[in-house]
CSV table of C-alpha atoms in Angstrom, one decimal:
chain,number,residue,atom,x,y,z
A,160,MET,CA,-59.8,-64.0,-128.9
A,161,LEU,CA,-56.3,-63.5,-127.5
A,162,GLU,CA,-53.1,-64.3,-129.3
A,163,ASP,CA,-52.2,-68.1,-129.3
A,164,PRO,CA,-50.4,-68.5,-126.0
A,165,SER,CA,-49.2,-72.1,-126.6
A,166,SER,CA,-45.5,-71.3,-127.4
A,167,ASP,CA,-45.3,-69.0,-124.4
A,168,LEU,CA,-46.9,-71.6,-122.2
A,169,ILE,CA,-44.5,-74.3,-123.4
A,170,ALA,CA,-41.6,-72.0,-122.7
A,171,LEU,CA,-42.9,-71.2,-119.2
A,172,GLY,CA,-43.4,-74.9,-118.4
A,173,ASN,CA,-39.9,-75.8,-119.7
A,174,ALA,CA,-38.3,-72.9,-117.6
A,175,LEU,CA,-40.1,-74.0,-114.4
A,176,GLY,CA,-39.4,-77.7,-115.0
A,177,SER,CA,-35.7,-77.2,-115.6
A,178,HIS,CA,-35.1,-74.3,-113.2
A,179,PRO,CA,-32.0,-74.6,-111.0
A,180,LEU,CA,-34.1,-74.0,-107.9
A,181,ARG,CA,-35.8,-77.3,-108.6
A,182,LEU,CA,-39.3,-76.0,-108.6
A,183,THR,CA,-40.8,-79.3,-109.8
A,184,LEU,CA,-39.6,-82.9,-110.0
A,185,HIS,CA,-40.9,-85.6,-112.2
A,186,GLY,CA,-44.7,-85.2,-112.7
A,187,GLU,CA,-45.1,-82.4,-110.2
A,188,GLY,CA,-46.8,-79.1,-111.1
A,189,SER,CA,-48.8,-77.7,-113.9
A,190,CYS,CA,-49.3,-74.6,-116.0
A,191,ALA,CA,-52.0,-72.9,-118.0
A,192,ALA,CA,-52.7,-70.0,-120.3
A,193,LYS,CA,-55.9,-68.2,-121.2
A,194,VAL,CA,-57.0,-68.4,-124.9
A,195,SER,CA,-60.3,-66.6,-124.6
A,196,ASP,CA,-63.1,-66.1,-122.1
A,197,ALA,CA,-64.4,-69.5,-123.3
A,198,ARG,CA,-61.3,-71.7,-123.1
A,199,PHE,CA,-57.8,-72.1,-121.9
A,200,LEU,CA,-54.8,-74.4,-122.4
A,201,VAL,CA,-53.4,-76.5,-119.5
A,202,SER,CA,-50.7,-79.1,-119.2
A,203,VAL,CA,-51.7,-82.7,-119.1
A,204,ARG,CA,-51.8,-84.7,-115.9
A,205,ASN,CA,-48.5,-85.9,-114.6
A,206,VAL,CA,-46.4,-84.4,-117.3
A,207,GLN,CA,-42.8,-83.5,-116.6
A,208,LEU,CA,-42.8,-79.7,-117.2
A,209,SER,CA,-39.2,-79.7,-118.4
A,210,LYS,CA,-40.4,-81.8,-121.3
A,211,LEU,CA,-43.6,-80.0,-122.0
A,212,GLY,CA,-44.5,-79.7,-125.6
A,213,ALA,CA,-47.6,-79.0,-127.8
A,214,LYS,CA,-48.8,-82.7,-127.4
A,215,GLU,CA,-48.8,-82.2,-123.6
A,216,LEU,CA,-51.3,-79.3,-123.8
A,217,VAL,CA,-55.1,-79.8,-123.6
A,218,ALA,CA,-57.7,-77.2,-124.5
A,219,VAL,CA,-60.4,-77.0,-121.7
A,220,GLU,CA,-63.8,-75.3,-121.8
A,221,SER,CA,-63.9,-72.7,-119.0
A,222,LYS,CA,-67.7,-72.9,-118.6
A,223,LYS,CA,-67.7,-76.6,-117.9
A,224,GLU,CA,-65.0,-76.2,-115.2
A,225,LEU,CA,-66.7,-73.2,-113.6
A,226,LYS,CA,-70.0,-75.1,-113.5
A,227,ALA,CA,-68.4,-78.0,-111.8
A,228,LEU,CA,-67.0,-75.6,-109.2
A,229,GLU,CA,-70.5,-74.3,-108.4
A,230,SER,CA,-71.9,-77.8,-108.0
A,231,GLU,CA,-72.0,-79.6,-104.6
A,232,THR,CA,-71.4,-83.0,-106.2
A,233,GLU,CA,-68.9,-84.5,-108.6
A,234,PRO,CA,-70.0,-84.3,-112.2
A,235,GLU,CA,-71.3,-87.5,-113.7
A,236,GLU,CA,-69.2,-89.0,-116.5
A,237,THR,CA,-71.0,-90.0,-119.7
A,238,GLU,CA,-70.1,-93.2,-121.6
A,239,GLU,CA,-68.9,-90.9,-124.4
A,240,GLY,CA,-66.6,-89.0,-122.0
A,241,ALA,CA,-65.1,-92.3,-120.8
A,242,LEU,CA,-64.4,-93.3,-124.3
A,243,ILE,CA,-62.7,-90.0,-125.1
A,244,LYS,CA,-60.5,-90.3,-122.1
A,245,GLU,CA,-59.2,-93.6,-123.3
A,246,ASN,CA,-57.7,-91.9,-126.3
A,247,LYS,CA,-56.9,-88.4,-125.0
A,248,PRO,CA,-54.6,-87.3,-122.2
A,249,GLU,CA,-56.4,-85.8,-119.3
A,250,PRO,CA,-55.9,-82.2,-118.2
A,251,SER,CA,-54.1,-81.4,-114.9
A,252,LEU,CA,-56.2,-81.8,-111.8
A,253,ASP,CA,-55.6,-78.0,-111.4
A,254,ALA,CA,-57.9,-77.3,-114.4
A,255,SER,CA,-60.8,-76.1,-112.3
A,256,ILE,CA,-58.6,-73.7,-110.3
A,257,TYR,CA,-57.2,-72.2,-113.5
A,258,ALA,CA,-60.7,-71.8,-114.9
A,259,TYR,CA,-61.6,-69.6,-111.9
A,260,LEU,CA,-58.3,-67.7,-111.9
A,261,PHE,CA,-58.7,-66.7,-115.6
A,262,THR,CA,-62.0,-65.0,-114.7
A,263,PHE,CA,-59.9,-62.2,-113.2
A,264,GLU,CA,-59.1,-59.2,-115.4
A,265,GLY,CA,-55.6,-59.2,-116.8
A,266,ILE,CA,-54.7,-62.8,-115.7
A,267,ARG,CA,-53.5,-64.8,-118.7
A,268,PHE,CA,-50.9,-67.3,-117.3
A,269,ALA,CA,-50.7,-69.3,-114.1
A,270,ALA,CA,-48.5,-72.1,-112.8
A,271,HIS,CA,-48.4,-74.6,-109.9
A,272,THR,CA,-45.0,-75.5,-108.5
A,273,GLN,CA,-43.7,-77.3,-105.4
A,274,PRO,CA,-40.3,-75.9,-104.4
A,275,VAL,CA,-38.7,-77.5,-101.4
A,276,GLU,CA,-38.1,-74.1,-99.7
A,277,VAL,CA,-41.7,-73.1,-99.9
A,278,ASN,CA,-43.2,-76.4,-98.9
A,279,GLN,CA,-40.9,-76.5,-95.9
A,280,ILE,CA,-42.9,-73.6,-94.6
A,281,LEU,CA,-46.3,-74.7,-95.9
A,282,CYS,CA,-45.8,-78.1,-94.1
A,283,SER,CA,-45.0,-76.2,-90.8
A,284,PRO,CA,-47.1,-74.3,-88.2
A,285,ARG,CA,-45.6,-71.0,-89.6
A,286,ALA,CA,-47.5,-71.1,-93.0
A,287,ARG,CA,-49.9,-68.3,-91.9
A,288,GLN,CA,-47.0,-66.0,-91.0
A,289,PHE,CA,-45.4,-66.5,-94.3
A,290,SER,CA,-48.7,-65.9,-96.1
A,291,ASP,CA,-49.7,-62.8,-94.3
A,292,ARG,CA,-46.4,-61.0,-93.4
A,293,ARG,CA,-43.5,-59.7,-95.5
A,294,THR,CA,-39.8,-59.5,-94.9
A,295,TYR,CA,-38.3,-57.5,-97.7
A,296,TYR,CA,-39.0,-55.0,-100.5
A,297,GLU,CA,-38.9,-57.2,-103.7
A,298,GLU,CA,-41.1,-59.8,-102.0
A,299,ILE,CA,-43.9,-57.2,-101.9
A,300,ILE,CA,-43.3,-55.9,-105.4
A,301,ALA,CA,-43.4,-59.4,-106.9
A,302,CYS,CA,-45.8,-61.3,-104.6
A,303,GLY,CA,-48.0,-58.5,-103.3
A,304,ALA,CA,-48.7,-57.3,-99.7
A,305,SER,CA,-50.0,-60.7,-98.7
A,306,SER,CA,-50.9,-64.1,-100.2
A,307,VAL,CA,-53.9,-66.4,-100.1
A,308,LEU,CA,-53.4,-69.4,-97.8
A,309,VAL,CA,-55.5,-72.5,-98.7
A,310,PRO,CA,-55.7,-75.5,-96.4
A,311,TYR,CA,-54.9,-78.9,-97.7
A,312,LEU,CA,-57.6,-80.7,-99.6
A,313,ASP,CA,-57.7,-83.5,-102.2
A,314,ALA,CA,-56.5,-82.3,-105.6
A,315,GLY,CA,-59.2,-81.6,-108.2
A,316,LEU,CA,-62.7,-80.1,-107.4
A,317,PRO,CA,-62.4,-80.2,-103.6
A,318,LEU,CA,-59.3,-78.1,-103.8
A,319,GLY,CA,-60.7,-75.9,-106.5
A,320,ARG,CA,-63.8,-75.1,-104.5
A,321,GLU,CA,-61.7,-74.2,-101.4
A,322,VAL,CA,-59.4,-72.0,-103.5
A,323,LYS,CA,-62.4,-70.1,-104.9
A,324,ARG,CA,-63.8,-69.7,-101.3
A,325,LYS,CA,-60.5,-68.4,-99.9
A,326,ILE,CA,-59.9,-66.0,-102.8
A,327,LEU,CA,-63.4,-64.6,-102.5
A,328,LEU,CA,-62.7,-63.8,-98.8
A,329,TRP,CA,-59.2,-62.4,-99.7
A,330,ARG,CA,-60.6,-60.2,-102.4
A,331,ASP,CA,-63.4,-58.9,-100.2
A,332,ARG,CA,-60.6,-57.5,-98.0
A,333,HIS,CA,-58.0,-56.4,-100.5
A,334,LYS,CA,-60.2,-55.5,-103.5
A,335,ILE,CA,-57.7,-56.9,-106.1
A,336,ALA,CA,-56.8,-60.2,-107.5
A,337,PRO,CA,-54.0,-62.0,-105.7
A,338,LYS,CA,-50.6,-62.7,-107.2
A,339,LEU,CA,-49.8,-65.8,-105.1
A,340,LEU,CA,-51.7,-68.7,-103.7
A,341,LEU,CA,-50.0,-70.8,-101.0
A,342,LEU,CA,-51.4,-74.3,-100.7
A,343,GLN,CA,-50.7,-75.9,-97.4
A,344,ASN,CA,-48.6,-79.1,-97.8
A,345,HIS,CA,-49.0,-78.7,-101.6
A,346,GLY,CA,-46.9,-75.9,-103.1
A,347,MET,CA,-48.0,-72.6,-104.6
A,348,ILE,CA,-49.8,-71.2,-107.6
A,349,VAL,CA,-48.7,-67.9,-109.2
A,350,LEU,CA,-50.9,-65.7,-111.4
A,351,GLY,CA,-49.7,-63.2,-114.0
A,352,THR,CA,-50.4,-61.2,-117.1
A,353,THR,CA,-47.3,-62.7,-118.8
A,354,CYS,CA,-45.3,-65.9,-118.5
A,355,GLN,CA,-42.3,-63.7,-117.5
A,356,GLU,CA,-44.3,-62.3,-114.6
A,357,VAL,CA,-45.2,-65.8,-113.4
A,358,LEU,CA,-41.6,-66.9,-113.5
A,359,ARG,CA,-40.4,-63.9,-111.7
A,360,THR,CA,-43.0,-64.2,-108.9
A,361,THR,CA,-42.2,-67.9,-108.5
A,362,GLU,CA,-38.5,-67.1,-108.2
A,363,MET,CA,-39.1,-64.3,-105.7
A,364,THR,CA,-41.4,-66.5,-103.6
A,365,VAL,CA,-38.7,-69.1,-103.3
A,366,LYS,CA,-36.2,-66.4,-102.3
A,367,ALA,CA,-38.7,-65.1,-99.7
A,368,ALA,CA,-39.0,-68.6,-98.3
A,369,GLN,CA,-35.3,-69.0,-98.0
A,370,ILE,CA,-35.0,-65.6,-96.2
A,371,PHE,CA,-38.0,-66.5,-93.9
A,372,THR,CA,-36.5,-69.9,-92.9
A,373,GLY,CA,-33.0,-68.5,-92.4
A,374,ALA,CA,-34.4,-65.7,-90.3
A,375,ALA,CA,-36.5,-68.1,-88.2
A,376,MET,CA,-33.3,-70.1,-87.4
A,377,LEU,CA,-31.7,-66.9,-86.1
A,378,GLY,CA,-34.5,-66.0,-83.8
A,379,GLY,CA,-36.8,-64.1,-86.3
A,380,PRO,CA,-38.1,-63.3,-88.8
A,381,VAL,CA,-38.3,-59.5,-88.1
A,382,PHE,CA,-41.2,-58.5,-90.4
A,383,LEU,CA,-41.8,-55.2,-92.1
A,384,THR,CA,-44.4,-53.1,-90.4
A,385,PRO,CA,-47.9,-52.7,-92.0
A,386,SER,CA,-47.1,-49.1,-92.9
A,387,ASN,CA,-43.8,-50.3,-94.5
A,388,VAL,CA,-45.8,-52.9,-96.6
A,389,LEU,CA,-48.5,-50.4,-97.6
A,390,GLN,CA,-45.9,-47.8,-98.8
A,391,ILE,CA,-44.0,-50.3,-100.8
A,392,ASP,CA,-47.1,-52.0,-102.3
A,393,SER,CA,-48.2,-48.5,-103.5
A,394,ILE,CA,-45.1,-48.3,-105.7
A,395,LYS,CA,-45.9,-48.9,-109.4
A,396,GLU,CA,-42.9,-50.0,-111.5
């Protein structure tokens, strides 16, 4: 059993929801924290992260969500489950994604945000470039040598299954867990060991998006070479 992450998760949600970069608006976004191998905490559906509190967190069984990801059909809801939903807030639709992300060693926090600067690119034909290439040093340190790009699908299990499929392909190539998932037309999900790491990577991704878009307007971007990226990515802080 890990330490209770609820206070850190609330602080992360509040920081993301009230960030000057406008990472989320109204009911956008979600965040989650691993409690143990068996369960995790996740923000409730449609919560405003700037107002996230203990009452807006739901404990979710990892095994149940992982089993749903493996299934080819939507899980049937029992009458008891329907009654429980009437009296209890529902977890974010990202719950199945978080269940899978928390199977990676060292990952304890994750957050889904939708910054304008990032979505400008993810809603454009240049999303693949932004995912695969890098423009500056700190982008590589914070976000990794490349990101996982996931095509748009309906939120919930359809998106969760595609996230899992894309990460399996990405890890087969890179042999490590990603730091950043880019969801086409739907924002980004950041993984980290601490809530501070998640916040930092989120901020750096927005900065990278601003640089990418600005460089594109000036005839670029001019990307770092693969050898540049490999050398920087090998640096351990």
